[in-house]
Coordinates of C-alpha atoms in Angstrom, one line a residue:
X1 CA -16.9 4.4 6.7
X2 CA -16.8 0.3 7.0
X3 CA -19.8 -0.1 5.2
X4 CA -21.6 -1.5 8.3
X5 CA -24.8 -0.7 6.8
X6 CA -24.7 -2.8 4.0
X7 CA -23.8 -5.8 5.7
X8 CA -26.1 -8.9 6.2
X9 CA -25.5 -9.0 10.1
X10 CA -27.9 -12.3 10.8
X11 CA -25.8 -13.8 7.9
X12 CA -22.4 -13.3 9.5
X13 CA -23.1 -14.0 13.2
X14 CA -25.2 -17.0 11.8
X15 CA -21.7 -18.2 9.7
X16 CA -19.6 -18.0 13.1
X17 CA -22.3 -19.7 15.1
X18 CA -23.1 -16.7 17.6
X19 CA -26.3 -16.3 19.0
X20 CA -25.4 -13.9 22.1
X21 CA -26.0 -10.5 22.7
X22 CA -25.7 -7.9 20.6
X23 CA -24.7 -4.6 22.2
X24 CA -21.6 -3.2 22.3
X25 CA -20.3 -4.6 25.5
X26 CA -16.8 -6.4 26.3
X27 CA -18.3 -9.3 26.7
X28 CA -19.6 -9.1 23.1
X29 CA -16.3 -8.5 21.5
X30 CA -14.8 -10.9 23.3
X31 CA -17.1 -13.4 22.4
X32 CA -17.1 -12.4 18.8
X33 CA -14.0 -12.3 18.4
X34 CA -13.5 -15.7 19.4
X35 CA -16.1 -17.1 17.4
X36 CA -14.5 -15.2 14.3
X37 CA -11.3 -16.1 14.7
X38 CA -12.3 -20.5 14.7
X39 CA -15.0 -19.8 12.1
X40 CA -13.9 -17.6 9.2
X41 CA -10.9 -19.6 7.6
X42 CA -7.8 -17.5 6.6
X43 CA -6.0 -18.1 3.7
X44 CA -4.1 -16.1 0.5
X45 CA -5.3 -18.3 -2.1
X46 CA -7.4 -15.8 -4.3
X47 CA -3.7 -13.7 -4.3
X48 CA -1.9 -17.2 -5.4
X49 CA -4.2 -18.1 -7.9
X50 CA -5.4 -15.1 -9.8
X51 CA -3.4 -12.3 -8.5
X52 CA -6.8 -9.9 -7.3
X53 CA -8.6 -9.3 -4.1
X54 CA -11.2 -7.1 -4.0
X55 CA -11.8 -5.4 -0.4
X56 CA -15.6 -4.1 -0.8
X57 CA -18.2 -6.0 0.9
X58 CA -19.9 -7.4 -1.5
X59 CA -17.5 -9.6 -2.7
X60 CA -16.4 -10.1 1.0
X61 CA -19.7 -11.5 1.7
X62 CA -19.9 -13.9 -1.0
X63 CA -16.3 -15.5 -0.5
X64 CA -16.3 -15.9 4.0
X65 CA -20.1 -15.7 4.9
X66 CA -21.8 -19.2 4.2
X67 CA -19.1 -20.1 1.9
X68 CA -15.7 -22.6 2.6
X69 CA -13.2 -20.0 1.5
X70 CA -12.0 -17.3 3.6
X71 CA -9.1 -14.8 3.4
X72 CA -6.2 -12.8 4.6
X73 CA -5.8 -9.7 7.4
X74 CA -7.2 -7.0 4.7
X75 CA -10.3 -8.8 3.9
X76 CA -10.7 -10.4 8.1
X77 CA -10.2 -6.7 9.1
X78 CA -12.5 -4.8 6.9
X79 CA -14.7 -7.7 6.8
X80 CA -14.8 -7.2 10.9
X81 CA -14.9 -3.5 11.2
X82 CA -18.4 -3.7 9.0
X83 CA -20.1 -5.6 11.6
X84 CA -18.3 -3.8 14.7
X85 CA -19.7 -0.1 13.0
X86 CA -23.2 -2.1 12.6
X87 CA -23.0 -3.2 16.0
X88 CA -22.1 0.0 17.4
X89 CA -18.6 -0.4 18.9
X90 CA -16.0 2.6 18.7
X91 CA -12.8 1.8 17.1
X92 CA -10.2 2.8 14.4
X93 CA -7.9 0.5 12.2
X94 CA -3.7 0.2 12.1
X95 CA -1.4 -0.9 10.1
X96 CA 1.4 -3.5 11.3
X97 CA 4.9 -4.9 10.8
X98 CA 5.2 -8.0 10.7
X99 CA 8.6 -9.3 12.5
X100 CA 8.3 -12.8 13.3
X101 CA 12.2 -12.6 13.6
X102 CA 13.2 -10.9 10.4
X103 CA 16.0 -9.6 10.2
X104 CA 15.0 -6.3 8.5
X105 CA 11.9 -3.8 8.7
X106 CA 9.2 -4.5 6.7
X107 CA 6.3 -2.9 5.2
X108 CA 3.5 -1.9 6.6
X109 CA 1.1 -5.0 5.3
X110 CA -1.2 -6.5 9.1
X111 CA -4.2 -4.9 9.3
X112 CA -5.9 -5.0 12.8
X113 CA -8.4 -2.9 14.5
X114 CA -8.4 -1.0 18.3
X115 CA -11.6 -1.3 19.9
X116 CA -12.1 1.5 22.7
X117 CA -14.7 0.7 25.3
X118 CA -15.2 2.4 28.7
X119 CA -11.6 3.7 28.3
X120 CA -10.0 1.2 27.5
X121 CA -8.0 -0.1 24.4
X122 CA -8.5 -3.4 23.1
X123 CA -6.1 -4.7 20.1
X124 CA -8.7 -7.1 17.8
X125 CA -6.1 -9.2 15.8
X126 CA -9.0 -11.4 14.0
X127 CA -6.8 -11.3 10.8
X128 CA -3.1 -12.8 11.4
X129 CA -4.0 -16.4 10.9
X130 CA -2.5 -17.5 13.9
X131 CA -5.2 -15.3 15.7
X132 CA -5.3 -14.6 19.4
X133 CA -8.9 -16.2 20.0
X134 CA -10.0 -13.0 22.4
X135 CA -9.1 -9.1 22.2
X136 CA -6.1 -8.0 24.0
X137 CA -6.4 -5.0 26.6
X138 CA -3.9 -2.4 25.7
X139 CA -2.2 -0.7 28.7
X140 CA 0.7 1.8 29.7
X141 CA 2.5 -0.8 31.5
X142 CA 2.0 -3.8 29.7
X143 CA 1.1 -7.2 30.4
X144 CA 1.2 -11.0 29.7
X145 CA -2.1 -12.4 28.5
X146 CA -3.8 -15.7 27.6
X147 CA -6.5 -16.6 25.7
X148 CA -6.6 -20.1 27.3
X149 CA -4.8 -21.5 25.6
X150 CA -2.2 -19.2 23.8
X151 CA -0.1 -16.9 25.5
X152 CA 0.9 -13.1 24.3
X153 CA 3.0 -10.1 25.8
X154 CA 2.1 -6.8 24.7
X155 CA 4.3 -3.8 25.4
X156 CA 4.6 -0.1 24.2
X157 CA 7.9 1.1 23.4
X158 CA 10.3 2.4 19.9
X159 CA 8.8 0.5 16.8
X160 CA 10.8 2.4 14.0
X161 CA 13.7 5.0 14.7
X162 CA 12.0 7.7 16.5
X163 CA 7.8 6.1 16.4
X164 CA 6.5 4.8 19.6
X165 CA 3.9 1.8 19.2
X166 CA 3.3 -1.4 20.5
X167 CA 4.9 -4.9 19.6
X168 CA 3.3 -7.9 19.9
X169 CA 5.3 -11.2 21.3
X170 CA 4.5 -15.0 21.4
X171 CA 6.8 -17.7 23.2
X172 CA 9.6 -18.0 20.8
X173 CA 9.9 -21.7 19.7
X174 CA 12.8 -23.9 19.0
X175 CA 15.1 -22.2 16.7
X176 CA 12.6 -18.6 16.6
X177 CA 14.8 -15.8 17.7
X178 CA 14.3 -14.9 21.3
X179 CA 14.2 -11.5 20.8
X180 CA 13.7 -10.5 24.9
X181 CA 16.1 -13.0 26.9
X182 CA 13.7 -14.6 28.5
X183 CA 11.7 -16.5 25.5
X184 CA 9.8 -14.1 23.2
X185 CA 9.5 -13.4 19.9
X186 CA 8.1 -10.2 18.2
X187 CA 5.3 -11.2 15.9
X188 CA 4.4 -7.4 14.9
X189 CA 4.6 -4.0 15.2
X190 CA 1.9 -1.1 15.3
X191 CA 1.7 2.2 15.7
X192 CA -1.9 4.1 16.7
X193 CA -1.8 6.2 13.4
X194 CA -5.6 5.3 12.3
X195 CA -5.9 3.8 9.0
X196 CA -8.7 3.9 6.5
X197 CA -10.2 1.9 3.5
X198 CA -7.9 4.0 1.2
X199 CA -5.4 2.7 3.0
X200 CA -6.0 -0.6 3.3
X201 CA -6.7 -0.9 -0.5
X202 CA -3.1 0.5 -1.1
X203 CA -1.5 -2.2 1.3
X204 CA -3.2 -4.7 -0.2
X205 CA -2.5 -4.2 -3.4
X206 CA 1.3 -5.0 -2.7
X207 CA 0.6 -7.6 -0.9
X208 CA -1.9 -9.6 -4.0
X209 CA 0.0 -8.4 -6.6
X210 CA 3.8 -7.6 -5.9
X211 CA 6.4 -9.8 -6.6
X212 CA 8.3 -8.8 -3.5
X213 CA 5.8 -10.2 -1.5
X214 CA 5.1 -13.9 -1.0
X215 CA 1.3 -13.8 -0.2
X216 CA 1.4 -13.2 -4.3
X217 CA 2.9 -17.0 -5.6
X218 CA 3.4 -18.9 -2.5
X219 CA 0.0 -20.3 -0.5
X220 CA -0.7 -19.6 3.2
X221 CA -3.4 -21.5 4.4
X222 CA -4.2 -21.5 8.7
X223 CA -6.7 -22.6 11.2
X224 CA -6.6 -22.0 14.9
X225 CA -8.9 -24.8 16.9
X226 CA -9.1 -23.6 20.5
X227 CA -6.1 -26.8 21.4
X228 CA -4.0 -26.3 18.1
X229 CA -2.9 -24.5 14.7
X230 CA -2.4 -26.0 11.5
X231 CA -0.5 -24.2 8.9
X232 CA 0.0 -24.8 5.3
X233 CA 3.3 -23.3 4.0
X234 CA 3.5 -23.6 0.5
X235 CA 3.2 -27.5 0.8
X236 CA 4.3 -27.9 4.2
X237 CA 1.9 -29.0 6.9
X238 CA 2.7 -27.6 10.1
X239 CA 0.5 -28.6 13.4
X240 CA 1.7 -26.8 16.5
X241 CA 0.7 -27.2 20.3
X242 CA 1.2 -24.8 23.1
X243 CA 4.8 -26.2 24.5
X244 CA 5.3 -29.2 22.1
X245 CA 7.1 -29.6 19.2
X246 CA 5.7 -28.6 16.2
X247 CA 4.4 -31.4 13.4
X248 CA 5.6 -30.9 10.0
X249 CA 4.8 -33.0 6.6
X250 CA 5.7 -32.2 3.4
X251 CA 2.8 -32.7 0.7
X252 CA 2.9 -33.6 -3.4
X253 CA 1.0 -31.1 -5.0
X254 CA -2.1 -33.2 -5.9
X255 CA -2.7 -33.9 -1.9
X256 CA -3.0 -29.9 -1.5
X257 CA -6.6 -29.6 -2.2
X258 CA -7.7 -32.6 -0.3
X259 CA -5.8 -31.2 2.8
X260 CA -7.3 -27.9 2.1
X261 CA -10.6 -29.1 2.3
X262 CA -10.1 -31.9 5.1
X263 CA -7.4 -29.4 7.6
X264 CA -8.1 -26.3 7.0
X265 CA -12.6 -26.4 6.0
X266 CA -11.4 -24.6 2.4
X267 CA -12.9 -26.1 -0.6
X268 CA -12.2 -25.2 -4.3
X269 CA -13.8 -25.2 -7.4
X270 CA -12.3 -28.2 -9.3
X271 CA -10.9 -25.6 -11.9
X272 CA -8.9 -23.6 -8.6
X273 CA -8.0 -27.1 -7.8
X274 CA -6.3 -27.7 -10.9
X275 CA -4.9 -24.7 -10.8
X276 CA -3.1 -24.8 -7.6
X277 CA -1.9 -28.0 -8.6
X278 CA -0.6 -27.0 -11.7
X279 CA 1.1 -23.7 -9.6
X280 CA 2.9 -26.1 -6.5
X281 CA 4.2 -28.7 -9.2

């Protein structure tokens, strides 16, 4: 279904560095889901710059294995889900709302994948940006988690009027809504209903191409290190730190692609360089 067979395994695991074992074990998710999460870069830039991005492996392979570019939560996911199949883990992909303290619902436009193993559900979340660095067990009751560095709450409850899901939180910073009472925000919602290619090709297509959506004209460039994130917002360069105030720049449009390549490990052709330049000015 994920095209597992037609991707270059030793090629991927060689990009993100992992050399462990390769059966489908917890231990192996969670380690490969670490190791994705700091080595494939994330970024909307192909949406930005020429409005297309294709889902099938192929061109997957050639833009975020051996190459400084990488992509957004359609091509992490799908990218992901090939080498779980071809690894021989049991899972299903959903679909998400992002929140992150909107005020209204929106679409449904995060892809992540459930991982089931031994019983139990873990939420893989290698495509937000902002990326949890390990799975996060799913259970009835819920629970607060940390990566080791990053800290999550996951809970089931109503999603939409009348849909029971899961929400994701983070600690709300200063000036995020605190959506609980206690300091959390809502980052996204998800329901279990199991989503296919076909489905992620539709989502994705609003999201590239739509001019309701801001993954379509405005850059998003992030990169989690295990003791930070920097994020590039348009041209705003944010750095954030568990529990300290967030840095923020703002950038001229020529110092865009040096920071790209520099912060964030993503390097353009000089023609996309131009081009981005030209677009931010």
């Amino acid at each position: 279904m994920w095209n597992g067979d037609a991707l270059d395994l030793d090629a991927y695991l060689a990009h993100l560095g992992y050399e462990g074992d390769r059966s489908p074990t917890l231990e192996t998710l969670r380690a490969l889901h670490r190791a994705h999460v700091l080595n494939v870069r994330w970024e909307n830039l192909d949406a930005v710059l020429r409005g297309d991005v294709p889902l099938d492996l192929g061109a997957l392979r050639r833009k975020m294995i051996g190459n400084a570019r990488g992509g957004y939560c359609f091509e992490h996911a799908s990218l992901y889900a090939a080498a779980l199949e071809r690894l021989g883990f049991t899972f299903f992909a959903v679909l998400g709302r992002i929140r992150m303290g909107a005020p209204k619902m929106l679409p449904t436009t995060h892809a992540m994948l459930v991982v089931d193993i031994d019983g139990r559900r873990w939420l893989c979340d290698v495509g937000f940006g902002a990326s949890p660095l390990e799975p996060i067990e799913m259970t009835a009751e819920g629970a607060e988690t940390t990566d080791g560095v990053w800290t999550y709450r996951l809970r089931r409850g109503e999603v939409t009027p009348g849909a029971q899901g899961w929400t994701l939180y983070q600690p709300a910073d200063e000036g995020q809504k605190d959506e609980t009472g206690d300091g959390w925000m809502a980052r996204h919602t998800f329901t279990l209903d199991p989503q296919y290619p076909v489905d992620f090709a539709m989502a994705n297509h609003f999201i590239a191409t739509s001019s309701h959506s801001p993954f379509s004209y405005r850059p998003f460039v992030q990169r989690v290190h295990p003791d930070r994130l920097h994020l590039l917002d348009n041209r705003t360069l944010i750095t954030s730190r568990p529990g300290e105030k967030p840095e923020v720049r703002e950038l001229e449009p020529r110092e865009v692609p040096k920071v790209l390549s520099d912060v964030f490990g993503v390097d353009l052709t000089p023609d996309d360089a131009a081009l981005l330049v030209t677009k931010l000015a």
